[in-house]
């Protein structure tokens, strides 16, 4: 009888711990969504970095590590961010969003619309308190890996960058 009681008690504790973890994750997703929404709906930060094709704001501590066609690799401390841009897509385009969704299953999806801007937040749970965070507007997206406790702040910086992006028109031959 005591074995059965211990087993039941262990099961109840496990269920409580698992539900507490998922509640914290859900709270983190909601807080992240609120930060992203706030920045998406605010005025863009002033551009302080220019590349051949894309101009954008970089928050303090961020630096450009590498540039390739359609990508800019950013660093902030030990964290790496990949900025992808498609000059052929405007701020209202859903092409990058749909292509990103087709690439993998996301655990959390939120879209935003304001005037001619279409924005999105995608979170893919990587396990062990880590998420892949992708934030975009139209033909531009920014992706990084982050811990749950840092997700809200990372998302705010990421949307500040994305919201500020200005692209040069693609040159046609």
CSV table of N, CA and C in Angstrom, one decimal:
chain,number,residue,atom,x,y,z
A,1,UNK,N,0.8,-1.2,0.0
A,1,UNK,CA,0.0,0.0,0.0
A,1,UNK,C,0.9,1.3,0.0
A,2,UNK,N,2.0,1.2,0.7
A,2,UNK,CA,2.8,2.4,0.8
A,2,UNK,C,3.5,2.7,-0.6
A,3,UNK,N,3.8,1.6,-1.3
A,3,UNK,CA,4.3,1.8,-2.6
A,3,UNK,C,3.4,2.5,-3.6
A,4,UNK,N,2.1,2.1,-3.5
A,4,UNK,CA,1.1,2.7,-4.3
A,4,UNK,C,0.9,4.2,-3.9
A,5,UNK,N,0.9,4.5,-2.7
A,5,UNK,CA,0.8,5.8,-2.2
A,5,UNK,C,2.0,6.7,-2.6
A,6,UNK,N,3.2,6.1,-2.5
A,6,UNK,CA,4.4,6.8,-3.0
A,6,UNK,C,4.4,7.1,-4.5
A,7,UNK,N,3.9,6.1,-5.2
A,7,UNK,CA,3.8,6.2,-6.7
A,7,UNK,C,2.8,7.3,-7.1
A,8,UNK,N,1.7,7.3,-6.4
A,8,UNK,CA,0.7,8.3,-6.7
A,8,UNK,C,1.2,9.7,-6.3
A,9,UNK,N,1.8,9.8,-5.2
A,9,UNK,CA,2.4,11.1,-4.8
A,9,UNK,C,3.5,11.6,-5.8
A,10,UNK,N,4.3,10.7,-6.2
A,10,UNK,CA,5.3,11.1,-7.2
A,10,UNK,C,4.7,11.5,-8.5
A,11,UNK,N,3.6,10.8,-8.9
A,11,UNK,CA,2.9,11.2,-10.2
A,11,UNK,C,2.3,12.6,-10.0
A,12,UNK,N,1.7,12.9,-8.9
A,12,UNK,CA,1.1,14.2,-8.7
A,12,UNK,C,2.1,15.3,-8.7
A,13,UNK,N,3.2,15.1,-8.0
A,13,UNK,CA,4.3,16.1,-8.0
A,13,UNK,C,4.8,16.3,-9.4
A,14,UNK,N,5.0,15.2,-10.2
A,14,UNK,CA,5.5,15.4,-11.6
A,14,UNK,C,4.5,16.2,-12.4
A,15,UNK,N,3.2,15.9,-12.3
A,15,UNK,CA,2.2,16.6,-13.1
A,15,UNK,C,2.3,18.1,-12.7
A,16,UNK,N,2.4,18.4,-11.4
A,16,UNK,CA,2.4,19.8,-11.0
A,16,UNK,C,3.7,20.5,-11.5
A,17,UNK,N,4.8,19.9,-11.5
A,17,UNK,CA,6.0,20.5,-12.0
A,17,UNK,C,5.9,20.7,-13.5
A,18,UNK,N,5.4,19.8,-14.2
A,18,UNK,CA,5.3,19.9,-15.7
A,18,UNK,C,4.3,21.0,-16.0
A,19,UNK,N,3.2,21.1,-15.3
A,19,UNK,CA,2.2,22.2,-15.6
A,19,UNK,C,2.8,23.5,-15.2
A,20,UNK,N,3.6,23.6,-14.2
A,20,UNK,CA,4.2,24.9,-13.8
A,20,UNK,C,5.2,25.4,-14.8
A,21,UNK,N,6.0,24.4,-15.4
A,21,UNK,CA,6.9,24.8,-16.4
A,21,UNK,C,6.2,25.3,-17.7
A,22,UNK,N,5.2,24.6,-18.1
A,22,UNK,CA,4.5,25.1,-19.3
A,22,UNK,C,3.8,26.4,-19.1
A,23,UNK,N,3.3,26.6,-17.8
A,23,UNK,CA,2.7,27.9,-17.5
A,23,UNK,C,3.7,29.0,-17.6
A,24,UNK,N,4.9,28.8,-17.1
A,24,UNK,CA,6.0,29.8,-17.2
A,24,UNK,C,6.3,30.1,-18.7
A,25,UNK,N,6.4,29.0,-19.5
A,25,UNK,CA,6.7,29.2,-20.9
A,25,UNK,C,5.6,30.0,-21.6
A,26,UNK,N,4.3,29.7,-21.3
A,26,UNK,CA,3.2,30.4,-21.9
A,26,UNK,C,3.2,31.9,-21.5
A,27,UNK,N,3.6,32.1,-20.2
A,27,UNK,CA,3.7,33.5,-19.7
A,27,UNK,C,4.8,34.2,-20.5
A,28,UNK,N,5.9,33.5,-20.7
A,28,UNK,CA,7.1,34.1,-21.5
A,28,UNK,C,6.7,34.4,-22.9
A,29,UNK,N,5.9,33.5,-23.5
A,29,UNK,CA,5.4,33.8,-24.9
A,29,UNK,C,4.5,35.0,-24.9
A,30,UNK,N,3.6,35.1,-24.0
A,30,UNK,CA,2.7,36.2,-23.9
A,30,UNK,C,3.4,37.6,-23.7
A,31,UNK,N,4.4,37.6,-22.8
A,31,UNK,CA,5.2,38.8,-22.5
A,31,UNK,C,6.0,39.2,-23.7
A,32,UNK,N,6.5,38.2,-24.4
A,32,UNK,CA,7.3,38.4,-25.6
A,32,UNK,C,6.4,39.0,-26.7
A,33,UNK,N,5.2,38.5,-26.9
A,33,UNK,CA,4.2,39.0,-27.8
A,33,UNK,C,3.9,40.4,-27.5
A,34,UNK,N,3.7,40.8,-26.3
A,34,UNK,CA,3.4,42.1,-25.9
A,34,UNK,C,4.5,43.1,-26.2
A,35,UNK,N,5.7,42.7,-26.0
A,35,UNK,CA,6.9,43.5,-26.3
A,35,UNK,C,7.0,43.8,-27.8
A,36,UNK,N,6.9,42.7,-28.6
A,36,UNK,CA,6.9,42.8,-30.0
A,36,UNK,C,5.8,43.7,-30.6
A,37,UNK,N,4.6,43.5,-30.1
A,37,UNK,CA,3.5,44.3,-30.5
A,37,UNK,C,3.7,45.8,-30.2
A,38,UNK,N,4.3,46.1,-29.1
A,38,UNK,CA,4.5,47.5,-28.7
A,38,UNK,C,5.5,48.2,-29.6
A,39,UNK,N,6.6,47.5,-29.9
A,39,UNK,CA,7.6,48.0,-30.8
A,39,UNK,C,7.1,48.1,-32.3
A,40,UNK,N,6.4,47.0,-32.7
A,40,UNK,CA,5.8,47.0,-34.1
A,40,UNK,C,4.9,48.2,-34.3
A,41,UNK,N,4.2,48.6,-33.3
A,41,UNK,CA,3.2,49.7,-33.4
A,41,UNK,C,3.8,51.1,-33.1
A,42,UNK,N,5.1,51.1,-32.8
A,42,UNK,CA,5.7,52.4,-32.5
A,42,UNK,C,6.5,52.9,-33.7
A,43,UNK,N,7.0,54.1,-33.6
A,43,UNK,CA,7.8,54.7,-34.7
A,43,UNK,C,9.1,54.0,-34.7
A,44,UNK,N,9.6,53.8,-35.9
A,44,UNK,CA,10.9,53.1,-36.1
A,44,UNK,C,12.1,53.9,-35.5
A,45,UNK,N,13.1,53.2,-35.0
A,45,UNK,CA,14.3,53.9,-34.5
A,45,UNK,C,15.1,54.4,-35.7
A,46,UNK,N,15.9,55.4,-35.5
A,46,UNK,CA,16.7,56.1,-36.5
A,46,UNK,C,17.8,55.1,-37.0
A,47,UNK,N,17.9,55.0,-38.3
A,47,UNK,CA,18.9,54.1,-38.9
A,47,UNK,C,20.3,54.6,-38.5
A,48,UNK,N,21.2,53.6,-38.0
A,48,UNK,CA,22.5,54.0,-37.7
A,48,UNK,C,23.5,53.0,-38.3
A,49,UNK,N,23.1,52.2,-39.2
A,49,UNK,CA,24.0,51.2,-40.0
A,49,UNK,C,23.5,51.1,-41.4
A,50,UNK,N,24.4,51.2,-42.3
A,50,UNK,CA,24.0,51.1,-43.8
A,50,UNK,C,24.9,50.0,-44.4
A,51,UNK,N,24.2,49.2,-45.2
A,51,UNK,CA,24.8,48.1,-46.0
A,51,UNK,C,24.5,48.5,-47.4
A,52,UNK,N,25.0,47.8,-48.4
A,52,UNK,CA,24.7,48.1,-49.8
A,52,UNK,C,23.2,48.2,-50.0
A,53,UNK,N,22.5,47.2,-49.6
A,53,UNK,CA,21.1,47.0,-49.9
A,53,UNK,C,20.1,47.3,-48.8
A,54,UNK,N,20.6,47.3,-47.6
A,54,UNK,CA,19.7,47.4,-46.4
A,54,UNK,C,20.3,48.4,-45.4
A,55,UNK,N,19.5,49.2,-44.8
A,55,UNK,CA,19.8,50.2,-43.8
A,55,UNK,C,19.0,49.9,-42.6
A,56,UNK,N,19.6,50.0,-41.4
A,56,UNK,CA,18.8,49.6,-40.2
A,56,UNK,C,19.5,50.2,-38.9
A,57,UNK,N,18.7,50.1,-37.9
A,57,UNK,CA,19.1,50.6,-36.5
A,57,UNK,C,19.7,49.4,-35.8
A,58,UNK,N,20.9,49.6,-35.2
A,58,UNK,CA,21.5,48.6,-34.3
A,58,UNK,C,21.5,49.1,-32.9
A,59,UNK,N,20.9,48.4,-31.9
A,59,UNK,CA,21.0,48.8,-30.5
A,59,UNK,C,22.4,48.8,-30.0
A,60,UNK,N,22.7,49.4,-28.9
A,60,UNK,CA,24.0,49.4,-28.3
A,60,UNK,C,24.4,48.0,-28.0
A,61,UNK,N,25.6,47.7,-28.2
A,61,UNK,CA,26.2,46.3,-28.0
A,61,UNK,C,26.1,45.4,-29.2
A,62,UNK,N,25.3,45.7,-30.1
A,62,UNK,CA,25.2,44.9,-31.3
A,62,UNK,C,26.3,45.3,-32.3
A,63,UNK,N,26.8,44.3,-33.1
A,63,UNK,CA,27.8,44.7,-34.1
A,63,UNK,C,27.5,43.7,-35.3
A,64,UNK,N,28.0,44.2,-36.5
A,64,UNK,CA,27.9,43.4,-37.7
A,64,UNK,C,29.1,42.5,-37.7
A,65,UNK,N,28.9,41.2,-37.9
A,65,UNK,CA,30.0,40.2,-37.9
A,65,UNK,C,30.4,39.8,-39.4
A,66,UNK,N,29.3,39.8,-40.2
A,66,UNK,CA,29.5,39.3,-41.6
A,66,UNK,C,28.3,39.8,-42.4
A,67,UNK,N,28.6,39.9,-43.7
A,67,UNK,CA,27.5,40.3,-44.7
A,67,UNK,C,27.7,39.4,-45.9
A,68,UNK,N,26.6,38.8,-46.3
A,68,UNK,CA,26.5,38.1,-47.6
A,68,UNK,C,25.3,38.6,-48.3
A,69,UNK,N,25.1,38.1,-49.5
A,69,UNK,CA,23.9,38.5,-50.3
A,69,UNK,C,22.6,38.1,-49.5
A,70,UNK,N,21.8,39.0,-49.2
A,70,UNK,CA,20.5,38.8,-48.5
A,70,UNK,C,20.6,38.5,-47.0
A,71,UNK,N,21.8,38.5,-46.4
A,71,UNK,CA,22.0,38.2,-45.0
A,71,UNK,C,23.0,39.1,-44.4
A,72,UNK,N,22.7,39.5,-43.1
A,72,UNK,CA,23.7,40.2,-42.3
A,72,UNK,C,23.8,39.4,-41.0
A,73,UNK,N,25.0,39.0,-40.6
A,73,UNK,CA,25.2,38.3,-39.3
A,73,UNK,C,25.5,39.3,-38.3
A,74,UNK,N,24.7,39.3,-37.2
A,74,UNK,CA,24.9,40.3,-36.1
A,74,UNK,C,25.3,39.5,-34.9
A,75,UNK,N,26.1,40.2,-34.0
A,75,UNK,CA,26.5,39.7,-32.7
A,75,UNK,C,26.1,40.7,-31.6
A,76,UNK,N,25.8,40.1,-30.5
A,76,UNK,CA,25.6,40.9,-29.2
A,76,UNK,C,26.1,40.0,-28.1
A,77,UNK,N,27.3,40.3,-27.7
A,77,UNK,CA,28.0,39.4,-26.7
A,77,UNK,C,28.2,38.0,-27.3
A,78,UNK,N,27.7,37.0,-26.7
A,78,UNK,CA,27.9,35.6,-27.2
A,78,UNK,C,26.8,35.2,-28.2
A,79,UNK,N,25.8,36.0,-28.3
A,79,UNK,CA,24.6,35.7,-29.0
A,79,UNK,C,24.7,36.1,-30.5
A,80,UNK,N,24.3,35.3,-31.4
A,80,UNK,CA,24.3,35.5,-32.9
A,80,UNK,C,22.9,35.7,-33.4
A,81,UNK,N,22.7,36.6,-34.3
A,81,UNK,CA,21.5,36.9,-34.9
A,81,UNK,C,21.7,36.9,-36.5
A,82,UNK,N,20.7,36.3,-37.2
A,82,UNK,CA,20.8,36.3,-38.6
A,82,UNK,C,19.7,37.2,-39.2
A,83,UNK,N,20.1,38.3,-39.8
A,83,UNK,CA,19.1,39.2,-40.5
A,83,UNK,C,19.0,38.8,-42.0
A,84,UNK,N,17.9,38.4,-42.4
A,84,UNK,CA,17.6,38.0,-43.8
A,84,UNK,C,16.7,39.1,-44.4
A,85,UNK,N,17.0,39.5,-45.6
A,85,UNK,CA,16.2,40.4,-46.3
A,85,UNK,C,16.0,40.0,-47.8
A,86,UNK,N,14.8,40.3,-48.3
A,86,UNK,CA,14.5,40.1,-49.7
A,86,UNK,C,14.0,41.4,-50.3
A,87,UNK,N,14.9,42.0,-51.1
A,87,UNK,CA,14.6,43.3,-51.6
A,87,UNK,C,13.4,43.3,-52.6
A,88,UNK,N,13.0,42.2,-53.0
A,88,UNK,CA,11.8,42.1,-53.9
A,88,UNK,C,10.5,42.1,-53.2
A,89,UNK,N,10.5,42.0,-51.9
A,89,UNK,CA,9.3,42.0,-51.1
A,89,UNK,C,9.1,43.2,-50.2
A,90,UNK,N,7.9,43.8,-50.2
A,90,UNK,CA,7.7,45.0,-49.5
A,90,UNK,C,7.3,44.7,-48.0
A,91,UNK,N,7.0,45.7,-47.3
A,91,UNK,CA,6.6,45.5,-45.8
A,91,UNK,C,5.3,44.8,-45.6
A,92,UNK,N,4.5,44.7,-46.6
A,92,UNK,CA,3.2,44.0,-46.5
A,92,UNK,C,3.2,42.6,-47.0
A,93,UNK,N,4.4,42.2,-47.5
A,93,UNK,CA,4.5,40.8,-48.1
A,93,UNK,C,4.4,39.7,-47.1
A,94,UNK,N,3.8,38.6,-47.5
A,94,UNK,CA,3.8,37.4,-46.6
A,94,UNK,C,4.7,36.3,-47.1
A,95,UNK,N,5.4,36.5,-48.1
A,95,UNK,CA,6.3,35.5,-48.8
A,95,UNK,C,7.3,35.0,-47.8
A,96,UNK,N,8.0,35.8,-47.1
A,96,UNK,CA,9.1,35.4,-46.1
A,96,UNK,C,8.4,34.6,-45.0
A,97,UNK,N,7.3,35.2,-44.5
A,97,UNK,CA,6.5,34.5,-43.4
A,97,UNK,C,6.1,33.1,-43.8
A,98,UNK,N,5.5,33.0,-45.0
A,98,UNK,CA,5.0,31.7,-45.4
A,98,UNK,C,6.1,30.7,-45.6
A,99,UNK,N,7.2,31.2,-46.2
A,99,UNK,CA,8.4,30.3,-46.5
A,99,UNK,C,9.0,29.8,-45.1
A,100,UNK,N,9.0,30.7,-44.2
A,100,UNK,CA,9.6,30.4,-42.8
A,100,UNK,C,8.7,29.3,-42.2
A,101,UNK,N,7.4,29.5,-42.3
A,101,UNK,CA,6.4,28.5,-41.7
A,101,UNK,C,6.6,27.2,-42.4
A,102,UNK,N,6.8,27.2,-43.7
A,102,UNK,CA,7.0,25.9,-44.4
A,102,UNK,C,8.2,25.2,-44.0
A,103,UNK,N,9.2,25.9,-43.5
A,103,UNK,CA,10.5,25.2,-43.2
A,103,UNK,C,10.5,24.4,-41.9
A,104,UNK,N,9.6,24.7,-40.9
A,104,UNK,CA,9.6,23.9,-39.7
A,104,UNK,C,8.3,24.3,-39.0
A,105,UNK,N,8.0,23.4,-37.9
A,105,UNK,CA,6.8,23.6,-37.1
A,105,UNK,C,7.2,24.6,-36.0
A,106,UNK,N,6.4,25.6,-35.8
A,106,UNK,CA,6.6,26.6,-34.7
A,106,UNK,C,5.5,26.3,-33.6
A,107,UNK,N,6.0,26.5,-32.4
A,107,UNK,CA,5.1,26.3,-31.2
A,107,UNK,C,4.3,27.5,-30.9
A,108,UNK,N,4.7,28.6,-31.4
A,108,UNK,CA,3.9,29.9,-31.1
A,108,UNK,C,4.0,30.8,-32.3
A,109,UNK,N,2.9,31.3,-32.8
A,109,UNK,CA,2.8,32.1,-34.0
A,109,UNK,C,1.9,33.3,-33.7
A,110,UNK,N,2.3,34.5,-34.0
A,110,UNK,CA,1.5,35.7,-33.9
A,110,UNK,C,1.8,36.6,-35.1
A,111,UNK,N,0.8,37.2,-35.7
A,111,UNK,CA,1.0,38.1,-36.8
A,111,UNK,C,0.4,39.5,-36.4
A,112,UNK,N,0.9,40.5,-37.0
A,112,UNK,CA,0.6,41.9,-36.7
A,112,UNK,C,0.3,42.6,-38.0
A,113,UNK,N,-0.6,43.5,-38.0
A,113,UNK,CA,-0.9,44.3,-39.2
A,113,UNK,C,-1.1,45.8,-38.8
A,114,UNK,N,-0.5,46.7,-39.5
A,114,UNK,CA,-0.6,48.1,-39.2
A,114,UNK,C,-0.4,48.8,-40.6
A,115,UNK,N,-1.4,49.4,-41.1
A,115,UNK,CA,-1.3,50.1,-42.4
A,115,UNK,C,-0.8,49.1,-43.5
A,116,UNK,N,0.4,49.5,-44.1
A,116,UNK,CA,0.9,48.6,-45.1
A,116,UNK,C,2.0,47.7,-44.6
A,117,UNK,N,2.0,47.5,-43.3
A,117,UNK,CA,3.1,46.6,-42.6
A,117,UNK,C,2.4,45.3,-42.2
A,118,UNK,N,3.1,44.2,-42.5
A,118,UNK,CA,2.7,42.9,-42.0
A,118,UNK,C,3.9,42.3,-41.2
A,119,UNK,N,3.6,42.1,-39.9
A,119,UNK,CA,4.7,41.6,-39.0
A,119,UNK,C,4.4,40.3,-38.4
A,120,UNK,N,5.4,39.6,-37.9
A,120,UNK,CA,5.2,38.3,-37.4
A,120,UNK,C,6.2,37.9,-36.3
A,121,UNK,N,5.8,37.1,-35.4
A,121,UNK,CA,6.6,36.5,-34.3
A,121,UNK,C,6.4,35.0,-34.3
A,122,UNK,N,7.5,34.3,-34.4
A,122,UNK,CA,7.5,32.8,-34.4
A,122,UNK,C,8.5,32.3,-33.4
A,123,UNK,N,8.0,31.3,-32.6
A,123,UNK,CA,8.8,30.7,-31.6
A,123,UNK,C,8.8,29.2,-31.7
A,124,UNK,N,10.0,28.7,-31.8
A,124,UNK,CA,10.2,27.2,-31.9
A,124,UNK,C,10.9,26.8,-30.6
A,125,UNK,N,10.3,25.9,-29.9
A,125,UNK,CA,10.9,25.4,-28.6
A,125,UNK,C,12.0,24.4,-28.9
A,126,UNK,N,13.2,24.7,-28.5
A,126,UNK,CA,14.3,23.8,-28.7
A,126,UNK,C,14.6,22.9,-27.5
A,127,UNK,N,13.8,23.0,-26.5
A,127,UNK,CA,14.0,22.2,-25.3
A,127,UNK,C,15.1,22.8,-24.4
A,128,UNK,N,15.2,22.3,-23.2
A,128,UNK,CA,16.2,22.8,-22.2
A,128,UNK,C,16.2,24.3,-22.0
A,129,UNK,N,15.0,24.9,-22.0
A,129,UNK,CA,14.8,26.3,-21.7
A,129,UNK,C,15.3,27.2,-22.8
A,130,UNK,N,15.4,26.7,-24.0
A,130,UNK,CA,15.8,27.5,-25.2
A,130,UNK,C,14.8,27.5,-26.3
A,131,UNK,N,14.7,28.6,-26.9
A,131,UNK,CA,13.8,28.8,-28.0
A,131,UNK,C,14.5,29.4,-29.2
A,132,UNK,N,14.0,29.1,-30.4
A,132,UNK,CA,14.5,29.8,-31.6
A,132,UNK,C,13.4,30.9,-31.8
A,133,UNK,N,13.9,32.1,-31.9
A,133,UNK,CA,13.0,33.3,-32.0
A,133,UNK,C,13.2,33.9,-33.4
A,134,UNK,N,12.1,34.0,-34.1
A,134,UNK,CA,12.1,34.7,-35.4
A,134,UNK,C,11.1,35.8,-35.5
A,135,UNK,N,11.5,37.0,-35.8
A,135,UNK,CA,10.7,38.2,-35.9
A,135,UNK,C,10.8,38.8,-37.2
A,136,UNK,N,9.8,39.2,-37.9
A,136,UNK,CA,9.9,39.8,-39.2
A,136,UNK,C,8.8,40.8,-39.5
A,137,UNK,N,9.1,41.6,-40.5
A,137,UNK,CA,8.1,42.5,-41.2
A,137,UNK,C,8.4,42.4,-42.7
A,138,UNK,N,7.3,42.0,-43.4
A,138,UNK,CA,7.3,41.8,-44.8
A,138,UNK,C,8.5,40.9,-45.3
A,139,UNK,N,9.4,41.5,-46.1
A,139,UNK,CA,10.5,40.7,-46.7
A,139,UNK,C,11.7,40.6,-45.8
A,140,UNK,N,11.6,41.0,-44.5
A,140,UNK,CA,12.8,41.0,-43.6
A,140,UNK,C,12.5,40.1,-42.4
A,141,UNK,N,13.5,39.3,-42.0
A,141,UNK,CA,13.3,38.6,-40.7
A,141,UNK,C,14.6,38.5,-40.0
A,142,UNK,N,14.5,38.4,-38.7
A,142,UNK,CA,15.7,38.3,-37.8
A,142,UNK,C,15.5,37.0,-36.9
A,143,UNK,N,16.5,36.2,-36.8
A,143,UNK,CA,16.4,34.9,-36.1
A,143,UNK,C,17.5,34.8,-35.1
A,144,UNK,N,17.3,34.2,-33.9
A,144,UNK,CA,18.3,33.9,-32.9
A,144,UNK,C,17.8,32.8,-32.1
A,145,UNK,N,18.7,32.2,-31.3
A,145,UNK,CA,18.4,31.3,-30.2
A,145,UNK,C,18.5,32.0,-28.9
A,146,UNK,N,17.5,31.8,-28.0
A,146,UNK,CA,17.5,32.5,-26.8
A,146,UNK,C,17.0,31.6,-25.6
A,147,UNK,N,17.3,32.0,-24.4
A,147,UNK,CA,16.7,31.3,-23.3
A,147,UNK,C,15.3,31.9,-23.0
A,148,UNK,N,14.5,31.2,-22.3
A,148,UNK,CA,13.1,31.6,-22.0
A,148,UNK,C,13.2,32.9,-21.2
A,149,UNK,N,14.0,33.0,-20.3
A,149,UNK,CA,14.1,34.2,-19.4
A,149,UNK,C,14.6,35.5,-20.2
A,150,UNK,N,15.3,35.3,-21.3
A,150,UNK,CA,15.8,36.4,-22.1
A,150,UNK,C,15.0,36.7,-23.3
A,151,UNK,N,14.0,35.9,-23.6
A,151,UNK,CA,13.2,36.0,-24.8
A,151,UNK,C,12.5,37.3,-25.0
A,152,UNK,N,11.9,37.8,-24.0
A,152,UNK,CA,11.2,39.1,-24.1
A,152,UNK,C,12.1,40.2,-24.5
A,153,UNK,N,13.2,40.3,-23.8
A,153,UNK,CA,14.2,41.4,-24.1
A,153,UNK,C,14.8,41.3,-25.5
A,154,UNK,N,15.2,40.0,-25.8
A,154,UNK,CA,15.8,39.8,-27.1
A,154,UNK,C,14.8,40.2,-28.2
A,155,UNK,N,13.5,39.8,-28.0
A,155,UNK,CA,12.5,40.1,-29.0
A,155,UNK,C,12.3,41.6,-29.2
A,156,UNK,N,12.4,42.4,-28.1
A,156,UNK,CA,12.2,43.8,-28.2
A,156,UNK,C,13.3,44.4,-29.0
A,157,UNK,N,14.6,44.0,-28.8
A,157,UNK,CA,15.7,44.5,-29.6
A,157,UNK,C,15.6,44.1,-31.1
A,158,UNK,N,15.1,42.8,-31.2
A,158,UNK,CA,15.0,42.3,-32.6
A,158,UNK,C,13.9,43.1,-33.4
A,159,UNK,N,12.8,43.4,-32.8
A,159,UNK,CA,11.8,44.2,-33.5
A,159,UNK,C,12.2,45.6,-33.7
A,160,UNK,N,13.0,46.2,-32.8
A,160,UNK,CA,13.5,47.5,-33.0
A,160,UNK,C,14.4,47.5,-34.3
A,161,UNK,N,15.2,46.5,-34.5
A,161,UNK,CA,16.0,46.4,-35.7
A,161,UNK,C,15.1,46.2,-36.9
A,162,UNK,N,14.2,45.2,-36.9
A,162,UNK,CA,13.4,44.9,-38.0
A,162,UNK,C,12.5,46.1,-38.4
A,163,UNK,N,11.9,46.7,-37.4
A,163,UNK,CA,11.0,47.9,-37.6
A,163,UNK,C,11.7,49.0,-38.3
A,164,UNK,N,13.0,49.1,-38.1
A,164,UNK,CA,13.8,50.3,-38.7
A,164,UNK,C,14.3,50.0,-40.1
A,165,UNK,N,14.2,48.8,-40.6
A,165,UNK,CA,14.9,48.4,-41.9
A,165,UNK,C,14.3,49.2,-43.0
A,166,UNK,N,15.2,49.7,-43.8
A,166,UNK,CA,14.9,50.4,-45.1
A,166,UNK,C,15.8,49.7,-46.1
A,167,UNK,N,15.1,49.2,-47.2
A,167,UNK,CA,15.8,48.5,-48.3
A,167,UNK,C,16.0,49.4,-49.5
A,168,UNK,N,17.1,49.2,-50.2
A,168,UNK,CA,17.3,49.8,-51.5
A,168,UNK,C,16.5,48.9,-52.4
A,169,UNK,N,16.0,49.5,-53.4
A,169,UNK,CA,15.2,48.8,-54.5
A,169,UNK,C,16.2,47.8,-55.2
A,170,UNK,N,15.8,46.6,-55.5
A,170,UNK,CA,16.6,45.7,-56.2
A,170,UNK,C,16.9,46.2,-57.6
A,171,UNK,N,18.1,46.1,-58.0
A,171,UNK,CA,18.5,46.6,-59.4
A,171,UNK,C,18.1,45.5,-60.4
A,172,UNK,N,17.4,45.9,-61.4
A,172,UNK,CA,17.1,45.0,-62.5
A,172,UNK,C,18.1,45.2,-63.6
A,173,UNK,N,18.4,44.1,-64.3
A,173,UNK,CA,19.4,44.1,-65.4
A,173,UNK,C,18.7,44.3,-66.7
